[in-house]
CSV table of C-alpha atoms and ligand atoms in Angstrom, one decimal:
chain,number,residue,atom,x,y,z
A,11,MET,CA,-94.4,-156.2,-158.5
A,12,ILE,CA,-96.8,-157.8,-156.5
A,13,ASN,CA,-98.4,-155.6,-155.2
A,14,GLN,CA,-99.3,-153.6,-158.4
A,15,GLN,CA,-100.7,-157.4,-160.2
A,16,ILE,CA,-102.6,-158.9,-157.0
A,17,GLY,CA,-104.8,-156.7,-155.0
A,18,LYS,CA,-107.8,-157.9,-153.0
A,19,ALA,CA,-107.4,-162.2,-154.3
A,20,CYS,CA,-104.2,-162.1,-151.9
A,21,CYS,CA,-104.3,-164.5,-149.3
A,22,GLY,CA,-101.9,-162.8,-147.0
A,23,CYS,CA,-99.5,-165.7,-146.8
A,24,LYS,CA,-96.7,-163.7,-147.3
A,25,MET,CA,-95.0,-165.8,-148.8
A,26,CYS,CA,-93.0,-162.8,-151.3
A,27,GLY,CA,-91.8,-161.3,-148.2
A,28,ASP,CA,-89.5,-164.5,-147.4
A,29,LEU,CA,-88.5,-164.6,-151.2
A,30,CYS,CA,-88.0,-161.4,-152.7
A,31,PRO,CA,-83.2,-161.7,-152.8
A,32,LYS,CA,-83.5,-157.5,-152.7
A,33,GLY,CA,-86.1,-157.0,-148.9
A,34,ALA,CA,-87.8,-155.0,-151.1
A,35,ILE,CA,-91.3,-156.7,-150.0
A,36,ALA,CA,-92.9,-155.3,-146.2
A,37,PHE,CA,-97.0,-155.6,-145.1
A,38,GLU,CA,-99.2,-152.8,-144.5
A,39,THR,CA,-102.7,-154.0,-143.0
A,40,ASP,CA,-106.1,-152.2,-144.6
A,41,ASN,CA,-108.3,-151.2,-142.8
A,42,GLU,CA,-110.4,-154.2,-142.0
A,43,GLY,CA,-106.4,-155.6,-140.6
A,44,PHE,CA,-105.8,-158.0,-143.1
A,45,TRP,CA,-102.0,-157.4,-144.6
A,46,TYR,CA,-101.5,-156.9,-147.9
A,47,PRO,CA,-97.5,-157.1,-149.5
A,48,SER,CA,-96.2,-153.0,-150.1
A,49,VAL,CA,-93.6,-153.1,-152.2
A,50,ASN,CA,-90.1,-151.0,-151.7
A,51,PRO,CA,-89.9,-149.3,-155.2
A,52,GLU,CA,-86.1,-148.0,-154.8
A,53,ALA,CA,-85.1,-151.6,-153.9
A,54,CYS,CA,-86.9,-153.7,-156.2
A,55,VAL,CA,-84.9,-155.1,-159.0
A,56,GLN,CA,-87.9,-156.4,-160.5
A,57,CYS,CA,-86.9,-159.6,-161.1
A,58,GLY,CA,-90.8,-160.4,-160.6
A,59,LEU,CA,-90.3,-163.5,-158.7
A,60,CYS,CA,-92.5,-162.6,-156.0
A,61,VAL,CA,-95.2,-162.7,-159.2
A,62,LYS,CA,-94.1,-165.4,-160.9
A,63,LYS,CA,-94.1,-168.2,-157.6
A,64,CYS,CA,-97.1,-166.3,-155.7
A,65,PRO,CA,-99.5,-169.2,-155.3
A,66,VAL,CA,-103.0,-166.9,-156.9
A,67,LEU,CA,-101.5,-165.4,-159.6
A,68,ARG,CA,-99.4,-169.3,-160.8
A,69,GLU,CA,-102.7,-170.5,-159.8
A,70,THR,CA,-100.2,-173.4,-157.9
A,71,GLU,CA,-101.5,-177.0,-159.0
A,72,ASN,CA,-102.6,-178.9,-155.7
A,73,LYS,CA,-100.9,-182.1,-157.1
A,74,THR,CA,-102.1,-184.8,-154.9
A,75,ALA,CA,-104.4,-188.0,-155.4
A,76,PHE,CA,-108.1,-187.4,-156.4
A,77,SER,CA,-108.8,-190.5,-154.2
A,78,PRO,CA,-107.4,-189.6,-150.8
A,79,ASP,CA,-107.3,-192.6,-148.2
A,80,VAL,CA,-110.0,-191.8,-145.8
A,81,CYS,CA,-110.0,-192.1,-142.0
A,82,CYS,CA,-112.3,-191.1,-138.8
A,83,ALA,CA,-109.5,-191.3,-135.9
A,84,TRP,CA,-108.8,-189.3,-132.4
A,85,ILE,CA,-105.9,-190.1,-130.1
A,86,GLN,CA,-105.8,-192.1,-127.5
A,87,ASP,CA,-104.4,-189.8,-124.7
A,88,GLU,CA,-107.7,-188.5,-123.4
A,89,ASP,CA,-107.2,-185.6,-121.9
A,90,ILE,CA,-105.1,-184.1,-125.1
A,91,ARG,CA,-107.9,-185.2,-127.3
A,92,LEU,CA,-110.7,-183.1,-125.1
A,93,LYS,CA,-108.1,-179.9,-125.4
A,94,SER,CA,-107.7,-180.7,-129.1
A,95,THR,CA,-110.0,-178.6,-131.5
A,96,SER,CA,-111.4,-181.9,-133.0
A,97,GLY,CA,-110.0,-185.2,-132.4
A,98,GLY,CA,-106.6,-184.7,-131.8
A,99,VAL,CA,-104.5,-186.1,-134.8
A,100,TYR,CA,-103.1,-183.3,-135.4
A,101,TYR,CA,-101.1,-183.8,-132.0
A,102,ALA,CA,-100.4,-186.9,-132.8
A,103,LEU,CA,-99.2,-186.4,-136.0
A,104,ALA,CA,-96.8,-183.8,-133.6
A,105,GLU,CA,-95.7,-186.3,-131.0
A,106,THR,CA,-94.8,-188.6,-134.0
A,107,MET,CA,-92.4,-185.8,-135.3
A,108,LEU,CA,-91.0,-185.2,-131.9
A,109,GLN,CA,-90.2,-188.0,-130.8
A,110,GLN,CA,-87.8,-189.0,-134.4
A,111,ASN,CA,-85.8,-185.9,-133.6
A,112,GLY,CA,-87.5,-183.5,-136.2
A,113,TYR,CA,-88.9,-180.1,-136.5
A,114,ILE,CA,-92.8,-178.6,-136.0
A,115,ALA,CA,-94.1,-175.6,-137.7
A,116,GLY,CA,-97.8,-174.6,-136.9
A,117,CYS,CA,-99.5,-171.4,-134.9
A,118,VAL,CA,-99.2,-170.4,-132.1
A,119,PHE,CA,-101.2,-167.7,-129.9
A,120,SER,CA,-99.1,-164.3,-129.3
A,121,ASP,CA,-98.4,-164.1,-125.1
A,122,ASP,CA,-100.8,-161.6,-124.5
A,123,TRP,CA,-103.6,-163.7,-126.6
A,124,LYS,CA,-104.0,-161.0,-129.0
A,125,SER,CA,-102.9,-162.3,-132.5
A,126,ALA,CA,-101.7,-164.8,-133.6
A,127,LYS,CA,-97.9,-165.8,-135.6
A,128,HIS,CA,-96.2,-169.6,-136.8
A,129,ILE,CA,-92.8,-170.8,-134.9
A,130,VAL,CA,-90.9,-173.4,-135.8
A,131,GLY,CA,-90.3,-175.7,-132.9
A,132,ARG,CA,-88.6,-179.1,-131.2
A,133,THR,CA,-89.8,-179.5,-127.9
A,134,LYS,CA,-93.2,-180.5,-126.3
A,135,ALA,CA,-93.9,-176.9,-124.8
A,136,ASP,CA,-93.9,-175.9,-129.1
A,137,LEU,CA,-96.2,-178.2,-129.7
A,138,GLU,CA,-98.2,-177.2,-126.0
A,139,ARG,CA,-98.2,-173.7,-127.4
A,140,ILE,CA,-99.0,-175.0,-131.6
A,141,PHE,CA,-101.9,-177.1,-130.6
A,142,ARG,CA,-105.7,-176.0,-130.9
A,143,SER,CA,-107.4,-174.4,-133.5
A,144,LYS,CA,-106.5,-170.9,-133.9
A,145,TYR,CA,-110.0,-169.2,-136.3
A,146,PHE,CA,-108.4,-165.8,-137.3
A,147,GLN,CA,-105.3,-166.0,-139.3
A,148,SER,CA,-101.8,-166.1,-138.3
A,149,ASP,CA,-98.7,-163.9,-139.0
A,150,THR,CA,-96.5,-166.5,-141.4
A,151,ALA,CA,-93.3,-163.7,-142.3
A,152,GLY,CA,-90.1,-165.5,-141.5
A,153,VAL,CA,-91.2,-169.2,-141.8
A,154,TYR,CA,-90.6,-170.5,-145.7
A,155,ARG,CA,-87.2,-169.2,-144.9
A,156,GLN,CA,-86.3,-171.3,-141.7
A,157,VAL,CA,-88.2,-174.1,-142.6
A,158,LYS,CA,-86.1,-173.8,-146.2
A,159,ALA,CA,-83.7,-173.8,-144.2
A,160,LEU,CA,-83.6,-177.3,-141.9
A,161,LEU,CA,-84.8,-179.2,-144.7
A,162,GLU,CA,-81.5,-178.3,-146.5
A,163,GLN,CA,-79.9,-179.6,-143.2
A,164,GLY,CA,-81.9,-182.9,-143.6
A,165,GLU,CA,-83.5,-181.7,-140.8
A,166,LYS,CA,-87.2,-183.5,-140.9
A,167,LEU,CA,-90.2,-181.0,-140.3
A,168,LEU,CA,-94.3,-181.8,-140.0
A,169,PHE,CA,-95.7,-177.8,-141.4
A,170,CYS,CA,-98.9,-177.9,-141.1
A,171,GLY,CA,-101.1,-174.0,-141.9
A,172,THR,CA,-104.2,-173.4,-143.9
A,173,PRO,CA,-104.4,-174.4,-147.5
A,174,CYS,CA,-103.4,-171.9,-149.3
A,175,GLN,CA,-100.5,-171.4,-146.6
A,176,ASN,CA,-99.4,-175.1,-147.8
A,177,ALA,CA,-99.5,-174.2,-151.3
A,178,ALA,CA,-97.1,-170.6,-150.8
A,179,LEU,CA,-94.6,-173.5,-148.9
A,180,ARG,CA,-94.8,-175.8,-152.2
A,181,GLU,CA,-93.9,-172.5,-154.3
A,182,TYR,CA,-91.5,-171.9,-151.6
A,183,LEU,CA,-89.2,-174.0,-151.8
A,184,GLY,CA,-90.4,-175.5,-155.7
A,185,ARG,CA,-88.7,-179.0,-155.1
A,186,GLU,CA,-89.9,-182.6,-153.7
A,187,TYR,CA,-88.2,-182.8,-150.2
A,188,GLU,CA,-87.9,-186.0,-149.0
A,189,ASN,CA,-88.6,-184.9,-144.9
A,190,LEU,CA,-90.9,-182.4,-145.2
A,191,VAL,CA,-94.1,-183.2,-144.3
A,192,GLN,CA,-97.1,-180.7,-145.3
A,193,CYS,CA,-100.7,-181.1,-143.4
A,194,ASP,CA,-103.6,-178.6,-143.5
A,195,PHE,CA,-106.9,-178.9,-142.8
A,196,VAL,CA,-109.9,-178.1,-144.4
A,197,CYS,CA,-110.9,-174.3,-144.5
A,198,ARG,CA,-114.1,-172.8,-143.5
A,199,GLY,CA,-111.6,-170.1,-144.4
A,200,ILE,CA,-109.8,-167.3,-142.0
A,201,ASN,CA,-111.0,-164.4,-140.3
A,202,SER,CA,-109.4,-161.0,-139.0
A,203,PRO,CA,-106.5,-160.6,-137.1
A,204,LYS,CA,-108.4,-156.9,-136.1
A,205,ALA,CA,-111.6,-158.4,-135.5
A,206,HIS,CA,-110.0,-161.2,-132.9
A,207,ARG,CA,-107.5,-158.2,-131.5
A,208,ALA,CA,-111.3,-156.4,-131.1
A,209,HIS,CA,-113.1,-159.2,-129.1
A,210,VAL,CA,-110.0,-160.3,-126.8
A,211,GLU,CA,-110.1,-156.0,-125.8
A,212,GLU,CA,-114.0,-156.1,-125.5
A,213,LEU,CA,-113.9,-159.1,-123.0
A,214,GLU,CA,-111.0,-157.8,-120.8
A,215,LYS,CA,-112.4,-154.0,-120.8
A,216,ARG,CA,-116.1,-156.1,-119.8
A,217,TYR,CA,-114.1,-158.4,-116.3
A,218,GLY,CA,-111.7,-155.7,-115.6
A,219,ALA,CA,-108.6,-157.9,-116.1
A,220,PRO,CA,-106.1,-159.5,-118.7
A,221,VAL,CA,-107.1,-162.9,-120.5
A,222,GLU,CA,-105.0,-165.6,-118.7
A,223,PHE,CA,-106.4,-168.6,-121.7
A,224,PHE,CA,-108.3,-168.1,-124.7
A,225,ASN,CA,-109.7,-171.6,-126.1
A,226,PHE,CA,-112.0,-171.4,-129.3
A,227,LYS,CA,-114.3,-175.1,-129.7
A,228,ASN,CA,-113.6,-175.5,-125.8
A,229,LYS,CA,-115.6,-179.2,-125.1
A,230,SER,CA,-116.2,-178.4,-121.8
A,231,ALA,CA,-120.2,-178.6,-123.2
A,232,GLY,CA,-119.1,-181.3,-125.8
A,233,TRP,CA,-117.6,-180.7,-128.6
A,234,THR,CA,-120.3,-180.2,-131.4
A,235,MET,CA,-121.6,-176.9,-129.2
A,236,LEU,CA,-118.7,-174.8,-130.2
A,237,GLY,CA,-117.9,-173.1,-127.4
A,238,LEU,CA,-116.0,-170.5,-126.6
A,239,LEU,CA,-113.9,-170.3,-123.0
A,240,VAL,CA,-111.6,-167.1,-122.0
A,241,THR,CA,-110.2,-167.4,-118.6
A,242,PHE,CA,-108.4,-164.2,-117.0
A,243,ARG,CA,-106.1,-163.2,-114.5
A,244,ASN,CA,-108.4,-162.3,-112.0
A,245,GLY,CA,-110.4,-165.5,-111.6
A,246,GLU,CA,-113.3,-165.1,-113.8
A,247,GLN,CA,-114.2,-166.6,-117.0
A,248,ASP,CA,-116.6,-166.0,-119.7
A,249,PHE,CA,-118.6,-169.1,-121.8
A,250,THR,CA,-120.3,-168.8,-124.7
A,251,ASP,CA,-121.3,-171.5,-127.2
A,252,ARG,CA,-122.9,-171.6,-130.4
A,253,ASN,CA,-126.2,-170.6,-130.0
A,254,THR,CA,-124.7,-167.2,-128.0
A,255,SER,CA,-121.4,-166.7,-129.2
A,256,ALA,CA,-120.6,-163.5,-130.8
A,257,TRP,CA,-118.0,-164.7,-132.9
A,258,THR,CA,-119.3,-167.7,-133.7
A,259,GLU,CA,-122.1,-165.7,-134.5
A,260,GLY,CA,-120.3,-163.4,-136.9
A,261,TYR,CA,-118.0,-166.0,-138.0
A,262,ILE,CA,-120.3,-169.2,-139.0
A,263,THR,CA,-123.8,-167.5,-138.8
A,264,SER,CA,-122.3,-164.3,-141.3
A,265,ASN,CA,-119.4,-164.4,-142.8
A,266,LEU,CA,-119.2,-160.8,-141.3
A,267,TYR,CA,-115.4,-160.9,-141.2
A,268,MET,CA,-114.2,-163.3,-143.3
A,269,ARG,CA,-110.5,-162.5,-146.0
A,270,PRO,CA,-112.2,-161.7,-149.5
A,271,SER,CA,-109.9,-163.6,-151.3
A,272,CYS,CA,-111.6,-167.1,-149.0
A,273,GLU,CA,-114.7,-166.7,-151.3
A,274,HIS,CA,-112.4,-167.3,-154.1
A,275,CYS,CA,-110.3,-170.0,-152.6
A,276,ARG,CA,-108.6,-171.9,-155.5
A,277,PHE,CA,-106.6,-174.6,-152.2
A,278,LYS,CA,-109.5,-175.7,-150.7
A,279,LYS,CA,-110.5,-179.3,-152.5
A,280,ILE,CA,-110.1,-182.0,-153.8
A,281,PRO,CA,-106.6,-183.3,-155.0
A,282,ARG,CA,-105.7,-181.2,-151.9
A,283,VAL,CA,-103.0,-179.6,-151.7
A,284,SER,CA,-100.7,-181.3,-148.9
A,285,ASP,CA,-99.8,-184.5,-147.7
A,286,ILE,CA,-102.2,-185.2,-145.1
A,287,SER,CA,-105.7,-182.8,-144.5
A,288,PHE,CA,-107.8,-183.2,-141.6
A,289,GLY,CA,-110.8,-181.2,-140.0
A,290,ASP,CA,-114.0,-182.3,-137.4
A,291,PHE,CA,-115.9,-186.0,-138.8
A,292,TRP,CA,-119.5,-184.0,-138.6
A,293,GLY,CA,-121.9,-186.0,-140.2
A,294,LEU,CA,-121.0,-189.2,-138.4
A,295,ASP,CA,-122.7,-190.7,-135.3
A,296,GLY,CA,-120.5,-191.8,-133.5
A,297,GLY,CA,-122.5,-192.0,-129.8
A,298,PRO,CA,-122.5,-189.0,-127.3
A,299,GLU,CA,-119.3,-190.1,-126.1
A,300,ASN,CA,-117.0,-189.5,-129.3
A,301,MET,CA,-119.7,-186.5,-129.8
A,302,ARG,CA,-119.2,-185.1,-126.8
A,303,LYS,CA,-114.9,-186.1,-127.1
A,304,GLY,CA,-114.7,-185.3,-131.3
A,305,MET,CA,-113.6,-186.9,-133.6
A,306,SER,CA,-111.0,-186.0,-137.0
A,307,LEU,CA,-111.7,-186.6,-140.4
A,308,VAL,CA,-108.2,-187.3,-141.7
A,309,MET,CA,-107.2,-187.3,-145.6
A,310,VAL,CA,-104.3,-189.0,-146.2
A,311,ASN,CA,-102.8,-187.4,-150.1
A,312,THR,CA,-99.9,-189.3,-150.7
A,313,GLY,CA,-97.3,-191.8,-150.4
A,314,LYS,CA,-95.2,-189.9,-148.1
A,315,GLY,CA,-98.2,-188.6,-145.7
A,316,ARG,CA,-99.5,-192.8,-145.4
A,317,LYS,CA,-95.8,-193.2,-144.2
A,318,PHE,CA,-96.0,-190.3,-141.8
A,319,TYR,CA,-99.3,-190.8,-140.8
A,320,GLU,CA,-99.0,-195.3,-140.0
A,321,GLN,CA,-95.6,-194.1,-138.1
A,322,ALA,CA,-98.2,-192.5,-135.7
A,323,LEU,CA,-100.7,-194.7,-135.7
A,324,PRO,CA,-100.1,-196.6,-132.3
A,325,LEU,CA,-101.0,-193.0,-130.7
A,326,LEU,CA,-104.6,-193.1,-132.1
A,327,HIS,CA,-107.6,-195.1,-132.6
A,328,SER,CA,-108.3,-194.8,-136.5
A,329,GLU,CA,-111.2,-196.8,-138.0
A,330,PRO,CA,-111.4,-196.9,-142.4
A,331,GLN,CA,-114.3,-194.6,-143.5
A,332,THR,CA,-115.1,-192.7,-147.0
A,333,LEU,CA,-114.7,-189.8,-149.1
A,334,GLU,CA,-118.8,-189.6,-149.8
A,335,LYS,CA,-119.5,-189.5,-145.9
A,336,ALA,CA,-116.9,-187.1,-144.9
A,337,ILE,CA,-118.0,-184.8,-147.8
A,338,ALA,CA,-121.7,-185.4,-146.6
A,339,GLY,CA,-120.7,-183.7,-143.0
A,340,ASN,CA,-118.7,-181.5,-144.2
A,341,GLY,CA,-119.5,-178.9,-147.6
A,342,CYS,CA,-116.5,-177.0,-146.4
A,343,ILE,CA,-114.1,-179.7,-148.0
A,344,LEU,CA,-115.0,-179.2,-151.6
A,345,ASN,CA,-115.1,-175.1,-150.6
A,346,CYS,CA,-117.4,-174.0,-148.0
A,347,PRO,CA,-119.9,-171.5,-149.7
A,348,SER,CA,-118.1,-168.2,-147.7
A,349,TYR,CA,-119.4,-165.6,-149.1
A,350,ASN,CA,-118.3,-162.9,-147.3
A,351,HIS,CA,-121.7,-160.9,-146.2
A,352,LYS,CA,-123.9,-157.8,-147.4
A,353,LYS,CA,-123.3,-156.4,-143.9
A,354,ARG,CA,-119.1,-156.8,-143.5
A,355,THR,CA,-118.2,-153.2,-144.6
A,356,ALA,CA,-120.6,-151.7,-142.0
A,357,PHE,CA,-118.7,-154.1,-139.5
A,358,PHE,CA,-115.4,-152.8,-140.4
A,359,GLN,CA,-116.9,-148.8,-140.6
A,360,ASN,CA,-118.1,-149.9,-137.2
A,361,LEU,CA,-115.3,-152.0,-135.7
A,362,ASP,CA,-113.1,-149.0,-133.8
A,363,LYS,CA,-116.1,-147.0,-132.3
A,364,GLU,CA,-118.7,-149.6,-130.8
A,365,ASP,CA,-118.1,-153.3,-128.8
A,366,PHE,CA,-117.6,-156.4,-130.8
A,367,SER,CA,-120.1,-158.2,-129.9
A,368,ARG,CA,-122.6,-155.5,-129.7
A,369,LEU,CA,-121.8,-154.8,-133.1
A,370,VAL,CA,-122.2,-158.2,-134.3
A,371,PHE,CA,-125.6,-158.6,-132.7
A,372,ARG,CA,-126.5,-155.9,-134.2
A,373,LEU,CA,-126.0,-156.6,-137.9
A,374,ASP,CA,-126.7,-160.0,-137.4
A,375,ARG,CA,-131.0,-158.7,-135.6
A,376,GLY,CA,-130.5,-156.6,-138.6
A,377,MET,CA,-130.6,-159.4,-141.2
A,378,LYS,CA,-132.4,-161.4,-139.3
A,379,LEU,CA,-135.0,-159.5,-139.2
A,380,LYS,CA,-134.6,-158.7,-143.0
A,381,ARG,CA,-135.0,-162.6,-143.8
A,382,ARG,CA,-138.2,-162.4,-141.8
A,383,ILE,CA,-140.3,-159.7,-143.5
A,384,ARG,CA,-139.4,-160.8,-146.4
A,385,LYS,CA,-140.4,-164.1,-146.1
A,386,PRO,CA,-143.7,-163.5,-146.2
A,387,PHE,CA,-143.7,-161.2,-149.5
A,388,SER,CA,-141.4,-164.5,-151.0
A,389,LEU,CA,-144.0,-167.2,-150.2
A,390,ALA,CA,-147.1,-164.8,-151.8
A,391,LYS,CA,-145.1,-164.3,-155.1
A,392,ARG,CA,-144.2,-168.2,-155.2
A,393,LEU,CA,-148.0,-168.6,-154.3
A,394,LEU,CA,-149.0,-166.2,-157.3
A,395,ARG,CA,-147.2,-167.7,-159.5
A,396,LYS,CA,-148.5,-170.8,-159.2
A,397,LEU,CA,-151.9,-169.7,-159.8
A,398,THR,CA,-151.0,-167.5,-163.0
A,399,GLY,CA,-149.4,-170.7,-164.6
A,400,GLY,CA,-145.6,-169.4,-163.7
A,401,GLY,CA,-144.2,-172.4,-162.4
A,402,GLU,CA,-142.3,-173.0,-159.7
A,403,ARG,CA,-138.7,-171.3,-160.2
A,404,THR,CA,-135.4,-173.8,-159.5
B,529,LIG,C1,-109.2,-171.0,-139.6
B,529,LIG,C2,-109.5,-172.0,-139.4
B,529,LIG,C3,-110.8,-172.3,-140.3
B,529,LIG,C4,-111.7,-174.0,-140.0
B,529,LIG,N1,-112.3,-174.5,-140.9
B,529,LIG,C5,-112.7,-175.4,-141.0
B,529,LIG,C6,-113.6,-176.2,-141.3
B,529,LIG,O1,-114.8,-175.4,-142.3
B,529,LIG,N2,-113.8,-177.0,-141.0
B,529,LIG,C7,-114.0,-177.5,-140.4
B,529,LIG,O2,-113.8,-179.6,-140.5
B,529,LIG,N3,-112.4,-177.8,-139.8
B,529,LIG,C8,-111.6,-177.0,-140.3
B,529,LIG,N4,-110.8,-176.4,-139.0
B,529,LIG,C9,-109.4,-177.3,-139.0
B,529,LIG,C10,-110.2,-177.6,-137.5
B,529,LIG,O3,-110.6,-176.3,-136.5
B,529,LIG,C11,-109.4,-178.5,-137.1
B,529,LIG,O4,-107.7,-177.6,-136.6
B,529,LIG,C12,-109.1,-179.4,-137.3
B,529,LIG,O5,-109.8,-181.1,-137.3
B,529,LIG,C13,-107.6,-180.5,-136.7
B,529,LIG,O6,-107.9,-180.7,-135.2
B,529,LIG,P1,-106.9,-181.0,-134.9
B,529,LIG,O7,-107.7,-181.5,-132.8
B,529,LIG,O8,-107.0,-182.5,-134.8
B,529,LIG,O9,-105.7,-180.1,-134.3
B,529,LIG,P2,-106.0,-178.6,-133.4
B,529,LIG,O10,-105.6,-179.2,-132.4
B,529,LIG,O11,-106.7,-178.3,-133.8
B,529,LIG,O12,-104.5,-178.7,-134.7
B,529,LIG,C14,-104.6,-177.3,-134.9
B,529,LIG,C15,-103.0,-177.0,-135.9
B,529,LIG,O13,-103.4,-176.1,-136.9
B,529,LIG,C16,-103.0,-175.3,-137.3
B,529,LIG,N5,-103.3,-173.7,-136.5
B,529,LIG,C17,-104.0,-173.8,-135.5
B,529,LIG,N6,-104.1,-172.2,-136.0
B,529,LIG,C18,-104.2,-172.2,-137.2
B,529,LIG,C19,-104.0,-170.5,-137.9
B,529,LIG,N7,-104.9,-169.8,-137.8
B,529,LIG,N8,-103.5,-170.8,-139.5
B,529,LIG,C20,-102.9,-171.4,-139.9
B,529,LIG,N9,-102.6,-172.9,-139.0
B,529,LIG,C21,-103.5,-173.4,-137.4
B,529,LIG,C22,-101.9,-175.3,-135.7
B,529,LIG,O14,-100.6,-174.8,-136.0
B,529,LIG,C23,-101.6,-177.1,-135.5
B,529,LIG,O15,-100.9,-177.6,-136.7
B,529,LIG,C24,-110.3,-175.4,-139.4
B,529,LIG,C25,-109.1,-174.4,-138.8
B,529,LIG,C26,-108.4,-173.3,-138.9
B,529,LIG,C27,-108.1,-172.4,-138.5
């Protein structure tokens, strides 16, 4: 049974739930708000499928090219580019799929902005909900089954998700489908849905109204500022950036609420798991205008991916780049250093008792102080080693 073998290595893709022929697998959340499989022993017939197909236990191999075609690109529609997380390449791919009467499967916010899930859509209205990054885990229950049913009917489909969700889809399908294009992104790691909910609830309490719109990496102060814009039904708004946002501090600076399995992710690497991968083209100086509007890194990993990317080109500005340049600016392409913070236990122990932002800044302040105290000690130690001939430690 999957629950007895997977433990904290589970990436939360939920594919085993779709796979179980007896519907014996449900999911329970732990105190960090991450879901893990739970098997009903009375319904389970010990077929072993959940273990055999689990992308983590099976160690699914990424089977695409070792040297993908690399481009720097952005969507030509200025409005969509500004609204997108990076350069809007995902939107262009999805629009191309819709123009071909195909389906798009991706992640949307819930109506109250407190959670996210994967849906399968085929309209522009669906695309308007799917584009833009939601930096916490999306609930994918049922999506693998829906995708397979459509592919079996001969429908074309563009799937987008984390590298592990894409590996799960590959395992679930068990064979190549010409009518499927898979996309993933450079993934730093996925955060706790409970942490996101706590953040939204704190903001609603502070502003005295429900959230009307929630936008990670909002570009009103420029792409590189990592803005976070939240508007409320009473007309108020909250804007923070990379220097002031509690969410960004807890995610990027401290890794306080990342899924434990992300630390040892096997899927975020080259070769990639999907036909096309995208991310931010950090490290490339595109001039002030492009740095404000955002530039996407695109890695075309398979022949199928190349064919589809070419069909999307009329909607894009795209220029060839090198993998070396992409990697130099974006360490997360080859497995991000997504170490889990020492204080994550304290974070989750206090999340129900303290406001999200206060808690993040309180814990992080403690760490900053420790770093400051340690610094003179380590400098003194290095000096002593030098004086006593111990040499520098590499
Ligand atoms: C959790 C997470 C971590 C990321 N880490 C990095 C990183 O370290 N470095 C980097 O360069 N890029 C990272 N990205 C990718 C980046 O945010 C952009 O999505 C990417 O550059 C494409 O930008 P875009 O403008 O083309 O598309 P966007 O409009 O951002 O495309 C959104 C696509 O991503 C999917 N998506 C959004 N949220 C989720 C989610 N929670 N789970 C699964 N799928 C989702 C949507 O379904 C949609 O298909 C991350 C994205 C996420 C969701």
